[in-house]
Structure formats: C-alpha cells, structure tokens
XYZ file of C-alpha atoms in Angstrom:
480
model
C -46.827 41.101 19.924
C -48.849 44.731 20.352
C -51.390 46.843 18.738
C -54.412 45.721 18.582
C -57.341 47.729 16.289
C -57.767 51.139 16.914
C -62.236 51.273 16.627
C -63.597 53.414 15.481
C -61.052 56.706 15.619
C -58.312 55.184 13.468
C -56.006 57.483 15.534
C -52.619 56.968 14.280
C -49.569 56.455 16.327
C -47.382 58.585 14.931
C -44.815 56.767 14.495
C -45.294 55.551 17.954
C -45.900 51.864 17.244
C -43.729 49.175 18.946
C -44.976 46.103 15.637
C -44.790 45.993 11.841
C -47.773 48.400 10.746
C -49.229 46.145 7.609
C -51.477 48.681 6.384
C -50.639 49.724 2.919
C -46.968 48.358 3.476
C -45.689 51.354 3.936
C -41.977 52.086 3.495
C -39.601 50.338 6.041
C -37.919 52.917 7.676
C -40.818 55.919 7.285
C -40.075 57.986 10.286
C -36.728 57.758 9.996
C -32.908 59.117 10.286
C -31.622 60.126 6.746
C -34.196 60.122 4.108
C -32.953 58.492 1.709
C -35.690 58.127 -0.243
C -37.109 61.510 -0.659
C -36.803 62.664 -4.341
C -33.647 64.307 -5.934
C -31.922 66.827 -6.616
C -30.191 66.733 -2.975
C -32.142 69.548 -1.016
C -30.112 71.367 2.077
C -31.572 69.098 4.712
C -30.145 66.383 3.292
C -27.285 67.536 2.894
C -26.887 68.344 6.792
C -28.152 64.528 7.345
C -25.695 63.597 5.551
C -22.631 65.080 6.523
C -23.910 64.629 10.926
C -24.103 60.601 9.894
C -20.793 61.094 7.730
C -19.204 62.364 10.690
C -20.809 60.512 13.398
C -19.491 57.221 11.892
C -16.137 58.423 11.416
C -14.930 59.671 14.856
C -17.333 57.081 17.114
C -16.265 59.221 20.303
C -17.169 62.385 18.647
C -19.687 64.955 20.814
C -21.667 67.446 18.135
C -22.556 70.820 20.102
C -24.079 73.205 18.051
C -27.179 71.301 16.863
C -30.391 74.049 17.843
C -29.884 75.988 15.196
C -30.297 73.692 12.285
C -33.734 72.456 14.231
C -34.928 75.883 13.999
C -34.129 76.388 10.234
C -36.920 77.095 8.083
C -36.451 74.207 5.779
C -36.127 71.809 8.493
C -39.326 72.680 10.542
C -41.206 72.295 6.792
C -39.860 69.121 6.293
C -40.922 67.871 9.913
C -44.653 69.530 9.204
C -45.023 67.101 6.278
C -44.137 63.963 8.190
C -46.448 64.971 10.215
C -48.603 65.409 8.379
C -48.107 62.212 6.604
C -47.995 59.919 9.479
C -51.470 62.014 10.823
C -52.178 61.311 13.584
C -55.273 62.718 16.294
C -54.849 65.879 17.382
C -53.642 66.697 21.275
C -54.766 68.539 24.578
C -55.040 72.113 22.300
C -57.834 69.617 19.997
C -55.180 72.086 16.686
C -55.870 70.060 13.405
C -53.915 69.962 10.192
C -57.239 71.400 8.467
C -57.031 74.180 10.932
C -53.395 74.888 10.484
C -54.030 75.253 7.161
C -56.777 77.304 7.004
C -54.940 79.852 9.106
C -51.732 79.661 6.958
C -48.858 77.605 6.915
C -46.093 79.943 6.767
C -47.587 82.124 9.329
C -48.046 78.882 12.089
C -44.340 77.697 11.092
C -42.837 81.354 11.548
C -44.693 81.790 14.785
C -43.028 78.174 15.801
C -40.141 79.347 15.079
C -39.675 82.383 16.912
C -40.457 80.312 20.132
C -37.790 78.149 19.596
C -34.727 80.340 18.438
C -36.424 83.176 21.530
C -36.150 79.852 23.431
C -39.565 80.106 25.321
C -40.902 76.649 24.057
C -42.327 74.775 26.066
C -43.976 71.311 25.203
C -47.640 71.203 26.278
C -49.777 68.133 27.443
C -49.883 64.644 25.679
C -53.374 63.689 25.382
C -53.991 60.147 26.902
C -56.206 57.810 25.011
C -56.362 53.632 25.900
C -56.575 51.442 22.546
C -56.853 47.677 22.942
C -53.709 45.348 22.478
C -53.724 42.028 20.367
C -55.487 39.634 22.890
C -58.385 42.342 22.594
C -58.481 42.047 26.764
C -56.198 44.486 27.624
C -55.899 48.636 27.224
C -52.428 50.132 25.923
C -51.796 53.732 26.607
C -51.070 56.616 23.798
C -49.860 59.887 24.889
C -51.102 62.107 21.463
C -48.984 65.372 21.402
C -49.708 68.897 20.213
C -49.241 69.603 16.190
C -46.662 71.656 17.232
C -44.913 69.608 19.609
C -44.738 66.761 16.905
C -43.134 69.149 14.479
C -40.735 70.207 17.091
C -39.884 66.734 18.244
C -39.658 65.674 14.614
C -37.260 68.139 13.685
C -35.174 66.930 16.681
C -35.304 63.388 14.807
C -34.137 64.662 11.453
C -30.923 66.696 12.853
C -29.663 63.761 15.757
C -31.705 60.757 14.140
C -28.229 60.176 11.749
C -25.819 60.473 14.770
C -27.492 57.800 16.499
C -28.093 55.799 13.520
C -24.131 55.614 13.218
C -23.853 53.771 16.712
C -26.939 51.996 16.026
C -25.606 47.975 16.340
C -26.509 45.388 13.203
C -28.380 43.708 15.600
C -31.300 46.194 15.527
C -34.283 46.204 13.341
C -36.622 48.502 14.521
C -37.052 51.920 12.731
C -33.959 52.144 10.193
C -33.270 53.025 7.060
C -33.624 49.909 4.555
C -33.644 47.892 7.669
C -37.775 46.179 8.281
C -38.860 43.633 10.172
C -38.803 41.153 7.501
C -35.036 41.039 7.792
C -34.857 40.544 11.335
C -37.101 37.617 10.901
C -34.652 36.066 7.918
C -31.693 37.108 11.106
C -33.587 34.929 13.520
C -34.248 32.431 11.178
C -30.353 32.411 9.280
C -28.921 31.662 13.258
C -31.175 28.745 13.475
C -30.833 27.157 10.246
C -26.835 28.400 9.367
C -25.950 27.947 12.901
C -27.462 25.477 14.513
C -28.386 28.033 17.401
C -31.534 26.337 17.551
C -32.607 26.839 21.374
C -33.894 30.083 21.250
C -34.862 32.355 24.610
C -38.137 33.970 23.105
C -37.889 37.255 26.005
C -40.735 39.821 26.793
C -39.542 42.648 28.862
C -42.843 44.211 30.512
C -43.928 47.791 30.673
C -40.741 48.919 28.181
C -41.386 52.197 26.683
C -43.125 53.418 30.130
C -40.107 51.860 32.547
C -37.151 53.335 30.755
C -35.361 55.253 33.399
C -34.628 59.190 32.500
C -31.189 59.359 33.944
C -29.287 56.513 31.971
C -31.606 57.414 28.653
C -29.941 60.843 28.840
C -26.562 59.743 29.556
C -27.226 57.883 26.173
C -27.444 60.711 24.568
C -25.105 63.296 26.276
C -22.558 60.479 24.903
C -22.838 61.924 21.223
C -25.095 65.266 22.269
C -23.354 68.330 23.781
C -25.757 71.226 22.598
C -27.764 72.221 26.023
C -30.999 73.335 24.377
C -31.496 69.601 22.871
C -31.079 67.670 25.778
C -33.695 70.219 27.835
C -35.976 70.500 25.171
C -36.037 66.072 25.243
C -35.771 66.347 28.877
C -38.510 68.435 28.848
C -40.714 66.148 26.287
C -39.815 62.928 29.175
C -41.609 64.689 31.418
C -44.573 66.439 30.353
C -47.427 65.841 32.450
C -50.270 63.639 31.015
C -54.251 64.641 30.681
C -56.721 61.998 30.592
C -60.192 63.744 29.071
C -63.039 63.033 31.244
C -66.912 63.918 30.394
C -66.609 66.400 32.976
C -63.317 67.153 33.503
C -59.825 66.516 32.637
C -57.398 64.685 35.046
C -53.546 65.922 34.761
C -51.187 63.175 35.755
C -47.583 63.332 36.029
C -46.066 60.068 36.625
C -43.464 60.176 34.069
C -41.823 63.322 36.240
C -42.285 61.884 39.288
C -40.848 58.409 38.248
C -38.753 60.003 36.276
C -39.125 56.296 33.967
C -40.909 56.488 30.525
C -41.202 57.979 27.050
C -44.323 58.412 25.897
C -44.950 56.043 22.873
C -46.497 58.051 20.042
C -43.907 60.898 19.660
C -41.592 61.043 16.860
C -38.386 60.669 19.187
C -40.144 57.615 20.673
C -37.986 54.998 17.956
C -34.329 56.354 18.595
C -34.829 56.436 22.172
C -36.353 53.519 22.476
C -33.365 51.980 20.236
C -31.035 54.163 22.187
C -31.240 52.948 25.205
C -31.935 49.258 24.426
C -28.063 49.344 22.833
C -26.882 49.467 26.282
C -28.017 45.850 26.873
C -26.546 44.680 23.137
C -23.518 46.530 24.207
C -23.280 44.610 28.054
C -23.777 41.509 26.506
C -21.234 42.171 24.066
C -18.656 43.503 26.708
C -19.260 41.279 29.638
C -18.794 38.258 27.062
C -21.398 36.516 26.999
C -22.071 36.580 23.122
C -19.233 34.560 23.102
C -19.525 32.220 26.637
C -22.647 30.711 25.505
C -22.412 31.419 21.314
C -25.669 33.590 21.698
C -27.002 36.430 19.597
C -29.621 38.384 20.141
C -32.345 39.894 17.496
C -33.861 43.333 18.099
C -36.789 44.865 16.826
C -38.380 47.591 19.017
C -38.885 46.385 22.958
C -39.507 42.566 21.098
C -36.117 40.205 20.599
C -34.926 36.842 20.890
C -31.736 35.561 21.991
C -30.529 32.388 19.633
C -28.310 30.314 21.194
C -26.356 26.674 21.300
C -28.432 23.638 22.356
C -27.931 23.218 26.117
C -27.311 26.594 26.903
C -30.578 29.077 26.740
C -32.323 28.783 30.821
C -28.520 29.872 31.232
C -28.671 32.488 28.907
C -31.964 33.795 29.950
C -30.949 33.641 33.744
C -28.334 36.118 32.549
C -29.963 38.076 30.735
C -32.470 38.766 33.504
C -29.752 39.861 35.629
C -28.021 42.231 33.042
C -31.654 43.384 31.980
C -32.275 44.118 35.983
C -28.420 46.744 36.048
C -29.940 48.795 33.743
C -33.520 49.181 35.034
C -35.719 46.302 33.087
C -37.370 43.650 33.943
C -38.299 40.494 32.033
C -41.761 39.275 32.103
C -41.262 36.216 33.146
C -44.799 34.815 32.540
C -44.094 35.521 28.742
C -40.705 35.063 28.725
C -39.855 30.970 27.280
C -37.667 29.176 25.828
C -38.155 27.403 21.998
C -36.329 24.349 21.296
C -36.590 23.765 17.172
C -34.850 20.846 17.702
C -37.690 19.064 19.372
C -40.582 20.922 17.490
C -41.288 23.218 19.577
C -41.761 27.233 17.768
C -41.790 30.988 18.781
C -43.655 34.074 17.295
C -41.275 37.078 16.686
C -42.563 40.247 14.496
C -45.976 38.752 12.891
C -44.221 34.890 12.104
C -44.140 32.097 13.406
C -40.821 30.347 13.647
C -40.078 26.425 13.815
C -40.294 23.274 12.733
C -43.166 22.200 10.097
C -44.042 19.461 7.423
C -44.256 19.657 3.691
C -46.894 17.018 1.331
C -44.453 13.965 2.094
C -44.481 14.447 5.953
C -40.728 15.753 6.104
C -39.752 17.878 8.688
C -37.971 21.374 7.842
C -37.051 24.635 9.313
C -39.114 27.862 8.275
C -41.582 30.309 8.589
C -45.311 30.987 8.098
C -47.781 34.191 9.213
C -48.709 33.250 12.841
C -51.843 32.546 14.203
C -52.198 36.205 16.538
C -51.835 37.788 12.747
C -53.715 36.308 10.555
C -56.667 36.610 12.769
C -55.476 40.193 13.645
C -56.003 41.029 9.446
C -59.596 39.073 9.256
C -60.486 41.484 12.517
C -59.625 44.397 10.264
C -61.339 43.228 7.557
C -64.652 42.368 9.323
C -64.122 45.803 11.027
C -64.149 47.359 7.288
C -67.150 45.832 6.759
C -69.448 46.216 9.228
C -72.548 47.523 9.122
C -71.809 50.463 10.750
C -70.373 51.508 7.242
C -73.126 50.701 5.385
C -73.574 54.351 4.010
C -70.080 54.223 2.631
C -69.756 53.308 -1.113
C -68.210 50.342 -2.055
C -64.995 52.408 -3.802
C -64.447 53.619 0.023
C -64.612 49.816 1.025
C -62.862 48.801 -1.495
C -60.035 51.310 -1.064
C -59.905 50.338 2.644
C -59.652 47.067 2.006
C -56.783 46.754 -0.805
C -54.490 48.868 1.572
C -55.276 46.155 4.391
C -54.810 43.194 1.982
C -51.792 44.631 -0.300
C -49.884 45.714 3.132
C -50.606 41.957 4.989
C -49.538 40.527 1.387
C -46.888 42.635 0.974
C -45.366 41.827 4.743
C -45.652 38.385 4.803
C -44.597 36.700 2.033
C -41.781 34.284 3.501
C -42.406 30.557 3.570
C -45.330 28.523 3.406
C -48.145 31.671 2.870
C -50.346 29.562 0.813
C -53.097 28.124 3.538
C -53.137 31.194 5.208
C -53.769 33.402 1.700
C -56.897 31.300 1.196
C -57.891 32.005 3.876
C -57.707 35.668 4.156
C -59.226 35.531 0.719
C -62.332 33.278 1.577
C -62.954 35.612 4.417
C -62.642 38.646 2.834
C -64.611 37.449 -0.277
C -67.555 35.952 1.851
C -67.312 39.999 4.375
C -66.901 41.689 1.107
C -70.572 39.601 -0.411
C -72.354 40.081 2.892
C -71.576 43.934 2.924
C -72.644 44.685 -0.190
C -76.158 42.476 0.112
C -76.934 44.436 3.349
C -76.162 47.731 1.817
C -78.177 46.852 -1.598
C -81.569 45.566 0.849
C -81.131 41.609 -1.175
C -82.452 39.044 1.190
C -82.085 35.285 1.314
C -79.220 35.137 -0.581
C -75.170 35.293 -0.078
C -74.381 37.314 -2.841
C -72.865 34.556 -4.201
C -74.799 34.943 -7.333
C -75.627 38.447 -7.491
C -72.124 39.171 -6.655
C -69.382 37.160 -8.875
C -65.533 37.098 -7.950
C -65.737 39.286 -11.980
C -67.362 41.581 -10.234
C -65.527 41.774 -6.901
C -61.945 41.760 -8.907
C -62.884 42.938 -12.118
C -65.515 45.749 -11.766
C -64.410 47.229 -8.093
C -60.850 46.523 -8.553
C -60.943 44.225 -4.828
C -57.139 43.202 -4.343
C -56.852 39.846 -5.625
C -54.521 37.322 -3.326
C -52.154 35.002 -4.791
C -52.963 31.242 -5.159
C -49.912 30.511 -6.416
C -46.598 30.835 -4.956
C -45.659 32.575 -8.562
C -47.674 35.012 -7.693
C -46.720 36.052 -4.002
C -45.672 39.420 -4.095
C -41.692 39.338 -2.950
C -39.571 41.477 -1.174
C -37.727 43.781 -3.010
C -35.175 43.540 0.447
C-alpha cells in the first residue's frame, strides 16, 4: 500500500493517489470518466460523453478523429476547472492559486486558456516536485504538481477521452472507474477464494509502476482509439514535461521522463486513466496467451495493486509466468514484496487496506474473510494524532471536530466489511483519549486526563464528534 500522511501542508493529490482515500469517504470514481453523479437535466458535456462512450462500446475497433475542438469547448473547460477546484491541491511552479484566478476573473482566465488551445500555442509548464512519506514512514514518494492551467487542460482531455477508454477497460480493473470502488475489488477476491476454491493468492507488487511505464508502448495503447493528433501531442508533452524541484536558493530542472522515455506524473488528472490503459495490456495478454484458462488463475487489479487468485499448487508457476509477462511489457516485479499466500493453510495477505485470510470466531471455528489491516488502522490513528497535536491548539474545538469527523466517517464508511468492531473500538478509544488530552492542553487544565471535564456527553452531544459504531447493526453499510 502507498501514500502516507501528508504533513503539514495537506497538498492534495489531484487524483494521483494510488489507493482508496478514506477522508470524507468521497464518492468512488470521483475523477471519472462519465459523470453520472451530476444533477439532471443532462447538460451538453454529459450528452457528448455518453455519445462517445456508446460509440466506443458499440465499435471496439473504431478510432476517434476530431476531438480537440471538444476539449476547447467553454462548457468543457468550465466543468474541468470546477473539478480541479473540488480536487484541490497545492499551486504549481507558477505559484498561481484558485484564489488568484478568482480575483483575476474566472471567465477572463478561461477565455485566455481557450484561446491558447484553439490557436494551438498551449504548452505545459514544468511540474513542481514535492516528496511525501510512504505508508512505511521511512521512504518518500515523489508527487509532481502541475500548474492549475495544465491541470484544467488535462482534466478537459480526460473528460473527452475518458468515456472512450472506459468502454475498453476490463472487469478485473477496479481503480478510478465510475460506480466501481476498492471494496468491490476486495469482494471479488473474497469471491474467488470462497466460491471457487482459488485459495493460493499471488500478492504481487510492481516496482515503481507509474515511473516505469514506457511512453512508446503507452502511446500505442492510446493510438489504438485516438487518431486526433493534437490530443496525442498534448498527452505526449504532458508525459515528457520537465520537473522543477525548488531548493532554498535555486530551482533544479530535471528531465528524467524525457531522457528515459518512461513514467507518468502522479498528481495529473490523466495519470489514473493512463495507468489503467497500460495495465490493461498485461490483463489482455494474460487472457490472450491462455494463462487465465490454463492455470484457472484470475487477476484483480486496482491502480498498480493486484493479486492473482489461483487453484492449489499452481501459484508458484503463475508467479513465474506473471513476472515474465510483466518483463515483456517493460515492467518489473518487486520480488522482495511479492509473495504467495496459501489461505487453506491459514496464511493471509493485505489488499487495498483489508487483510484477507483465515480467521477464527468466538468458538474457535475458522472462517475465511476480511478485516481492516493493521497497517490501515495504524495509518488512521496517526491521522487522528496529527489532528490533535499541539500545533492545532490555536484552532477551535469545532474545527478539530470537523476534521476528525471527516476522517472517522470516511474510514468507517470504507472499512465496513467483515468483523470490524474490534478495530472500531481501538479507533474510538484512541480518538476520545487524544481529543480529551487536546482539550485539556487547550484550556490549560493540569493533572487531569479530561474524563471528568469532558465526558462522552460533551464530546458527542455538544461538540458533535462522530460516534463510531459499537454493535454490528450500527456499522455503516455501503450502497454498492
């Protein structure tokens, strides 16, 4: 798993994250392709998206030619800007913020951008490189932040080509798609294990997937459907744009992507779609070469996370075949982190925040199921710790409750599969303890834990802290 806590700036990932984001329990497919969640009546952009999707679905070999003029539509640019604004994120290398654009005048700003796109004088600016912690707390992951103007252009392109490629994505792919979420991927793995006895699971890890995708092969995936040269040229320029790393005294410009002809920027609105398109190559080859049928082995994929569920005594051969196939498409498997879990022997593995394996009920009876992983629980506890740290003492109680409620509601909304009450209890007690300690420090009480001054009635009644379920009947249930 990836993407640890961003402290203290909370940059936002502009849809570049690789794993489910729990805070606020945002809609699945928020960066998506076909915007079915927007209110009726259906507008001009939605009608176009649906028409493109229907055409692509009906004719799998059809190539789309005149698309750039749709990207330049003011309706598309407005909607793209709103989506980028909702996604948030920090400023790019030009330091222009959404507030700056508002003060300048949004229509004037969009009009200027539209003019550059129509005149074909638009070119992207360098990406701003920042480093954020990975989930292990030791390593750092690079995040490349584009300027807002470039994000809007990429989002507009995504809104046009997304519905086309959505028609081609496979059922095994669950990442960043409309009305499909990570829990559905977890349930699919559970289905393979319990209903089809595929109890050996290859828990695979790709080495630096996003930065190793070959540009030439990726562009071939796009050319298969897109014939509009301006669209392809703009995407290619987004892949090879330099990266600027700001130091204390100077800015260092790096051109790794252009020099190596590899990698897509994590943080771009386009990166989820491009990563899905390229991973589709592996899944198609897995089927085309007959490995799925030969080994009765089925893959489940979310972004760069994937597992292959196999019949007993076949996982070792499946892993070897998978590694060879990945090498043929220019990717490398991290052998140190890839392993085989034999569920029949009581082993388990982590996938998308859940631990999948054999557990034991109250009477010691074993069963196969899922529960929140220790890593996922540790991560949310760290978030609560951060939100109740000393640096937030100048903040108000209401602001702390708002931040914590967003985290708690999102985490509980995602982790609602299987036996979750024990994890809920740990999270609830830790939150109460940390929040009481924060209140005591804020109001300068000494020699007290805060239980008497701030009982449950005060935390949950007056302040409105989110109440985590204590019985299964109160566990939030997903609609999907």
